[in-house]
């Protein structure tokens, strides 16, 4: 298979603890980029926002003298604060600057939007932004006393490579990101984790929001995980708002995996090419892809990570898998996980549908609830670091 182009994105910068650039200077991969250490406004920004204080409180600022209302849109921050789904209101000053101070918040990364006179937008002063298959948003990075498990540390770093290939399935050019561990040796064979995003996510989001490459670097440096290749394909294969998305997405993406994604990885990297050497995992919609495609593709995968996903009618939708008398001999590791706040809300119903069915049919699995987050990246980073990645390939 021909690779149209390949761009090496080497995320091998070192954290320099003696320098305090902070405040969105973007010089180093700082763990505290929004701490006011230099008294400077981010380049090209009208004002400093957000400002993270050492007590983990946060001040947002919006310079909008003509606005009538400015709000913090409900999302991951509301979940962490226990404030439900109502927006949080800013206060306007005489200088036309709207301000809001909240917290304290647990150290973590939080995606957020502002709402100005009813218009949802990214924070115009925040240089920490993310783009997906949805409108862009801003990142709030609340620091602790040092780098977190998902931050760049002074440890050996792997590489992330972007591949662009032609797909006969979707009739166009598509992208795929591949992480190789530090010291990758093409003379050795490596297991491969195929890691999938949720609705509206792009492959790059597992790198920039999920920090999977830094999480893996840190786990390897701590001797808590086995070296592996992580392939992050684009599992958006049909418009998310297509009226038949649920009926079509699984068949289309399975073809994409079999015809293109796995061949691209196997042809370009030194991989273990059997089910025991492959895992499939994903969050939310990607968890459902991992479940519905993975469970019917035991010729490809023997390891599974179902993150924040499940099915309320698992007995019907997964009947072939659940009633396979040899299934426990065909799978090496099956993980189902969700966030603490998810387990308290409506997302829990579909997860329990899956867990209940697995228990009923005596299918070996690990079920875990943890972290401080809801249906957001705080949960998915936590699940990877604290459970899924350390336990993957331990039977090999």
PDB file of C-alpha atoms in Angstrom, residues 200-379:
ATOM      1  CA  UNK A 200     -16.245  14.516  16.717  1.00  0.00           C
ATOM      2  CA  UNK A 201     -12.696  13.610  17.742  1.00  0.00           C
ATOM      3  CA  UNK A 202      -9.766  13.515  15.325  1.00  0.00           C
ATOM      4  CA  UNK A 203      -6.723  11.227  15.682  1.00  0.00           C
ATOM      5  CA  UNK A 204      -4.629  14.161  16.908  1.00  0.00           C
ATOM      6  CA  UNK A 205      -6.899  14.614  19.925  1.00  0.00           C
ATOM      7  CA  UNK A 206      -5.482  11.485  21.575  1.00  0.00           C
ATOM      8  CA  UNK A 207      -2.096  13.253  21.349  1.00  0.00           C
ATOM      9  CA  UNK A 208      -2.985  16.833  22.294  1.00  0.00           C
ATOM     10  CA  UNK A 209      -5.969  16.305  24.623  1.00  0.00           C
ATOM     11  CA  UNK A 210      -5.331  12.723  25.670  1.00  0.00           C
ATOM     12  CA  UNK A 211      -1.534  13.157  25.967  1.00  0.00           C
ATOM     13  CA  UNK A 212      -1.256   9.429  25.246  1.00  0.00           C
ATOM     14  CA  UNK A 213       2.339   9.738  24.039  1.00  0.00           C
ATOM     15  CA  UNK A 214       3.504  11.436  27.257  1.00  0.00           C
ATOM     16  CA  UNK A 215       1.446   9.028  29.365  1.00  0.00           C
ATOM     17  CA  UNK A 216       3.158   6.119  27.624  1.00  0.00           C
ATOM     18  CA  UNK A 217       6.604   7.737  27.934  1.00  0.00           C
ATOM     19  CA  UNK A 218       6.086   8.219  31.666  1.00  0.00           C
ATOM     20  CA  UNK A 219       4.742   4.700  32.238  1.00  0.00           C
ATOM     21  CA  UNK A 220       7.744   3.222  30.449  1.00  0.00           C
ATOM     22  CA  UNK A 221      10.137   5.403  32.445  1.00  0.00           C
ATOM     23  CA  UNK A 222       8.429   4.204  35.628  1.00  0.00           C
ATOM     24  CA  UNK A 223       8.633   0.568  34.422  1.00  0.00           C
ATOM     25  CA  UNK A 224       4.856   0.269  34.730  1.00  0.00           C
ATOM     26  CA  UNK A 225       3.982  -0.812  31.176  1.00  0.00           C
ATOM     27  CA  UNK A 226       5.262  -2.902  28.283  1.00  0.00           C
ATOM     28  CA  UNK A 227       6.694  -1.127  25.183  1.00  0.00           C
ATOM     29  CA  UNK A 228       4.091  -0.957  22.436  1.00  0.00           C
ATOM     30  CA  UNK A 229       3.149   0.784  19.241  1.00  0.00           C
ATOM     31  CA  UNK A 230      -0.005   2.898  19.486  1.00  0.00           C
ATOM     32  CA  UNK A 231      -1.877   3.500  16.228  1.00  0.00           C
ATOM     33  CA  UNK A 232      -4.537   6.215  16.293  1.00  0.00           C
ATOM     34  CA  UNK A 233      -6.753   6.076  13.199  1.00  0.00           C
ATOM     35  CA  UNK A 234      -9.585   8.411  12.264  1.00  0.00           C
ATOM     36  CA  UNK A 235     -12.761   6.533  13.186  1.00  0.00           C
ATOM     37  CA  UNK A 236     -14.987   9.265  11.751  1.00  0.00           C
ATOM     38  CA  UNK A 237     -16.072   7.381   8.635  1.00  0.00           C
ATOM     39  CA  UNK A 238     -19.500   8.913   8.071  1.00  0.00           C
ATOM     40  CA  UNK A 239     -20.919  12.322   9.025  1.00  0.00           C
ATOM     41  CA  UNK A 240     -21.742  12.162  12.747  1.00  0.00           C
ATOM     42  CA  UNK A 241     -25.143  13.760  12.099  1.00  0.00           C
ATOM     43  CA  UNK A 242     -26.015  11.394   9.245  1.00  0.00           C
ATOM     44  CA  UNK A 243     -29.471   9.937  10.008  1.00  0.00           C
ATOM     45  CA  UNK A 244     -28.115   6.388   9.617  1.00  0.00           C
ATOM     46  CA  UNK A 245     -24.844   6.906  11.476  1.00  0.00           C
ATOM     47  CA  UNK A 246     -25.558   4.188  14.060  1.00  0.00           C
ATOM     48  CA  UNK A 247     -26.496   1.652  11.395  1.00  0.00           C
ATOM     49  CA  UNK A 248     -23.572   2.350   9.054  1.00  0.00           C
ATOM     50  CA  UNK A 249     -20.547   3.399  11.107  1.00  0.00           C
ATOM     51  CA  UNK A 250     -19.531  -0.029  12.439  1.00  0.00           C
ATOM     52  CA  UNK A 251     -19.503  -1.841   9.091  1.00  0.00           C
ATOM     53  CA  UNK A 252     -17.689   1.023   7.362  1.00  0.00           C
ATOM     54  CA  UNK A 253     -15.011   1.360  10.024  1.00  0.00           C
ATOM     55  CA  UNK A 254     -14.427  -2.391  10.165  1.00  0.00           C
ATOM     56  CA  UNK A 255     -13.688  -2.309   6.432  1.00  0.00           C
ATOM     57  CA  UNK A 256     -11.367   0.663   6.974  1.00  0.00           C
ATOM     58  CA  UNK A 257      -9.508  -1.230   9.703  1.00  0.00           C
ATOM     59  CA  UNK A 258      -9.128  -4.418   7.716  1.00  0.00           C
ATOM     60  CA  UNK A 259      -8.444  -2.903   4.278  1.00  0.00           C
ATOM     61  CA  UNK A 260      -6.276   0.071   5.199  1.00  0.00           C
ATOM     62  CA  UNK A 261      -5.441   0.904   8.827  1.00  0.00           C
ATOM     63  CA  UNK A 262      -3.941  -2.415   9.952  1.00  0.00           C
ATOM     64  CA  UNK A 263      -2.099  -2.942   6.632  1.00  0.00           C
ATOM     65  CA  UNK A 264      -0.571   0.560   6.841  1.00  0.00           C
ATOM     66  CA  UNK A 265       0.718  -0.144  10.348  1.00  0.00           C
ATOM     67  CA  UNK A 266       1.954  -3.648   9.576  1.00  0.00           C
ATOM     68  CA  UNK A 267       3.753  -2.533   6.410  1.00  0.00           C
ATOM     69  CA  UNK A 268       5.534   0.392   8.070  1.00  0.00           C
ATOM     70  CA  UNK A 269       6.368  -0.977  11.527  1.00  0.00           C
ATOM     71  CA  UNK A 270       7.695  -4.144  13.106  1.00  0.00           C
ATOM     72  CA  UNK A 271       4.499  -5.565  14.548  1.00  0.00           C
ATOM     73  CA  UNK A 272       3.189  -8.777  16.078  1.00  0.00           C
ATOM     74  CA  UNK A 273       0.629  -9.783  13.480  1.00  0.00           C
ATOM     75  CA  UNK A 274      -1.784 -11.966  15.406  1.00  0.00           C
ATOM     76  CA  UNK A 275      -4.720 -11.351  17.781  1.00  0.00           C
ATOM     77  CA  UNK A 276      -2.539 -11.683  20.883  1.00  0.00           C
ATOM     78  CA  UNK A 277      -0.362  -8.847  19.566  1.00  0.00           C
ATOM     79  CA  UNK A 278      -3.244  -6.474  18.847  1.00  0.00           C
ATOM     80  CA  UNK A 279      -5.549  -4.484  21.078  1.00  0.00           C
ATOM     81  CA  UNK A 280      -8.412  -2.153  20.244  1.00  0.00           C
ATOM     82  CA  UNK A 281      -9.652   0.536  22.600  1.00  0.00           C
ATOM     83  CA  UNK A 282     -11.577   3.764  22.421  1.00  0.00           C
ATOM     84  CA  UNK A 283     -13.571   6.356  24.293  1.00  0.00           C
ATOM     85  CA  UNK A 284     -17.332   6.859  23.989  1.00  0.00           C
ATOM     86  CA  UNK A 285     -18.145   6.282  20.290  1.00  0.00           C
ATOM     87  CA  UNK A 286     -14.661   4.777  19.934  1.00  0.00           C
ATOM     88  CA  UNK A 287     -15.499   2.467  22.823  1.00  0.00           C
ATOM     89  CA  UNK A 288     -18.567   1.306  20.936  1.00  0.00           C
ATOM     90  CA  UNK A 289     -16.443   0.788  17.822  1.00  0.00           C
ATOM     91  CA  UNK A 290     -14.024  -1.242  19.950  1.00  0.00           C
ATOM     92  CA  UNK A 291     -16.887  -3.266  21.368  1.00  0.00           C
ATOM     93  CA  UNK A 292     -19.086  -3.896  18.340  1.00  0.00           C
ATOM     94  CA  UNK A 293     -16.241  -4.295  15.829  1.00  0.00           C
ATOM     95  CA  UNK A 294     -13.655  -5.768  18.181  1.00  0.00           C
ATOM     96  CA  UNK A 295     -15.904  -8.414  19.711  1.00  0.00           C
ATOM     97  CA  UNK A 296     -16.821  -9.706  16.254  1.00  0.00           C
ATOM     98  CA  UNK A 297     -13.209  -9.561  15.048  1.00  0.00           C
ATOM     99  CA  UNK A 298     -11.504 -12.076  17.314  1.00  0.00           C
ATOM    100  CA  UNK A 299      -9.410 -13.069  14.306  1.00  0.00           C
ATOM    101  CA  UNK A 300      -7.762  -9.633  14.672  1.00  0.00           C
ATOM    102  CA  UNK A 301      -7.891  -8.684  18.371  1.00  0.00           C
ATOM    103  CA  UNK A 302      -7.514 -10.470  21.698  1.00  0.00           C
ATOM    104  CA  UNK A 303      -7.286  -7.341  23.893  1.00  0.00           C
ATOM    105  CA  UNK A 304      -9.954  -4.698  24.454  1.00  0.00           C
ATOM    106  CA  UNK A 305     -10.376  -1.416  26.311  1.00  0.00           C
ATOM    107  CA  UNK A 306     -13.947  -0.129  26.449  1.00  0.00           C
ATOM    108  CA  UNK A 307     -13.801   3.407  27.871  1.00  0.00           C
ATOM    109  CA  UNK A 308     -17.037   5.164  28.827  1.00  0.00           C
ATOM    110  CA  UNK A 309     -19.094   2.936  26.565  1.00  0.00           C
ATOM    111  CA  UNK A 310     -21.430  -0.031  26.602  1.00  0.00           C
ATOM    112  CA  UNK A 311     -24.909  -0.978  25.464  1.00  0.00           C
ATOM    113  CA  UNK A 312     -28.213  -1.197  27.293  1.00  0.00           C
ATOM    114  CA  UNK A 313     -29.240  -4.139  25.094  1.00  0.00           C
ATOM    115  CA  UNK A 314     -25.944  -5.997  25.149  1.00  0.00           C
ATOM    116  CA  UNK A 315     -27.689  -9.385  25.315  1.00  0.00           C
ATOM    117  CA  UNK A 316     -29.012  -8.780  21.802  1.00  0.00           C
ATOM    118  CA  UNK A 317     -26.304  -6.631  20.201  1.00  0.00           C
ATOM    119  CA  UNK A 318     -23.420  -8.789  21.491  1.00  0.00           C
ATOM    120  CA  UNK A 319     -25.148 -12.175  21.538  1.00  0.00           C
ATOM    121  CA  UNK A 320     -22.602 -13.874  19.258  1.00  0.00           C
ATOM    122  CA  UNK A 321     -19.720 -12.816  21.507  1.00  0.00           C
ATOM    123  CA  UNK A 322     -21.506 -13.449  24.790  1.00  0.00           C
ATOM    124  CA  UNK A 323     -22.605 -16.951  23.805  1.00  0.00           C
ATOM    125  CA  UNK A 324     -19.267 -18.101  22.408  1.00  0.00           C
ATOM    126  CA  UNK A 325     -18.309 -20.961  24.721  1.00  0.00           C
ATOM    127  CA  UNK A 326     -14.614 -20.441  23.856  1.00  0.00           C
ATOM    128  CA  UNK A 327     -14.543 -16.672  24.316  1.00  0.00           C
ATOM    129  CA  UNK A 328     -12.426 -16.724  27.478  1.00  0.00           C
ATOM    130  CA  UNK A 329      -9.789 -18.683  25.560  1.00  0.00           C
ATOM    131  CA  UNK A 330      -9.829 -16.134  22.741  1.00  0.00           C
ATOM    132  CA  UNK A 331      -9.336 -12.960  24.771  1.00  0.00           C
ATOM    133  CA  UNK A 332      -6.271 -12.022  26.788  1.00  0.00           C
ATOM    134  CA  UNK A 333      -7.481  -8.821  28.443  1.00  0.00           C
ATOM    135  CA  UNK A 334     -10.866  -7.098  28.478  1.00  0.00           C
ATOM    136  CA  UNK A 335     -11.108  -3.793  30.327  1.00  0.00           C
ATOM    137  CA  UNK A 336     -14.253  -1.731  30.900  1.00  0.00           C
ATOM    138  CA  UNK A 337     -13.825   1.631  32.628  1.00  0.00           C
ATOM    139  CA  UNK A 338     -15.603   4.888  33.298  1.00  0.00           C
ATOM    140  CA  UNK A 339     -15.175   8.042  35.361  1.00  0.00           C
ATOM    141  CA  UNK A 340     -16.472   8.540  38.876  1.00  0.00           C
ATOM    142  CA  UNK A 341     -18.896  11.274  37.818  1.00  0.00           C
ATOM    143  CA  UNK A 342     -20.034   9.193  34.829  1.00  0.00           C
ATOM    144  CA  UNK A 343     -20.953   6.340  37.169  1.00  0.00           C
ATOM    145  CA  UNK A 344     -23.248   8.775  38.992  1.00  0.00           C
ATOM    146  CA  UNK A 345     -25.097   9.875  35.836  1.00  0.00           C
ATOM    147  CA  UNK A 346     -26.950   8.666  32.778  1.00  0.00           C
ATOM    148  CA  UNK A 347     -23.819   7.354  31.015  1.00  0.00           C
ATOM    149  CA  UNK A 348     -23.645   4.626  33.645  1.00  0.00           C
ATOM    150  CA  UNK A 349     -26.717   2.844  32.209  1.00  0.00           C
ATOM    151  CA  UNK A 350     -25.037   1.664  29.032  1.00  0.00           C
ATOM    152  CA  UNK A 351     -21.809   0.738  30.847  1.00  0.00           C
ATOM    153  CA  UNK A 352     -23.774  -1.378  33.326  1.00  0.00           C
ATOM    154  CA  UNK A 353     -25.604  -3.011  30.444  1.00  0.00           C
ATOM    155  CA  UNK A 354     -22.268  -4.295  29.160  1.00  0.00           C
ATOM    156  CA  UNK A 355     -20.797  -5.184  32.569  1.00  0.00           C
ATOM    157  CA  UNK A 356     -23.966  -7.011  33.590  1.00  0.00           C
ATOM    158  CA  UNK A 357     -23.936  -9.095  30.418  1.00  0.00           C
ATOM    159  CA  UNK A 358     -20.249  -9.970  30.848  1.00  0.00           C
ATOM    160  CA  UNK A 359     -20.907 -11.057  34.427  1.00  0.00           C
ATOM    161  CA  UNK A 360     -23.966 -13.091  33.452  1.00  0.00           C
ATOM    162  CA  UNK A 361     -21.990 -15.047  30.855  1.00  0.00           C
ATOM    163  CA  UNK A 362     -18.892 -15.432  33.081  1.00  0.00           C
ATOM    164  CA  UNK A 363     -16.649 -13.585  30.636  1.00  0.00           C
ATOM    165  CA  UNK A 364     -13.408 -12.578  32.294  1.00  0.00           C
ATOM    166  CA  UNK A 365     -12.908  -8.817  32.432  1.00  0.00           C
ATOM    167  CA  UNK A 366     -11.765  -5.946  34.614  1.00  0.00           C
ATOM    168  CA  UNK A 367     -14.271  -3.242  35.508  1.00  0.00           C
ATOM    169  CA  UNK A 368     -12.962  -0.010  37.004  1.00  0.00           C
ATOM    170  CA  UNK A 369     -14.394   3.355  38.044  1.00  0.00           C
ATOM    171  CA  UNK A 370     -11.936   6.124  38.902  1.00  0.00           C
ATOM    172  CA  UNK A 371     -10.710   9.667  38.640  1.00  0.00           C
ATOM    173  CA  UNK A 372     -12.504  12.934  39.316  1.00  0.00           C
ATOM    174  CA  UNK A 373     -14.008  13.433  35.874  1.00  0.00           C
ATOM    175  CA  UNK A 374     -17.180  12.795  33.946  1.00  0.00           C
ATOM    176  CA  UNK A 375     -17.540  12.110  30.229  1.00  0.00           C
ATOM    177  CA  UNK A 376     -14.401  14.083  29.403  1.00  0.00           C
ATOM    178  CA  UNK A 377     -10.653  13.824  28.828  1.00  0.00           C
ATOM    179  CA  UNK A 378      -9.893  13.863  32.553  1.00  0.00           C
ATOM    180  CA  UNK A 379     -11.502  10.427  32.762  1.00  0.00           C
TER     181      UNK A 379
END
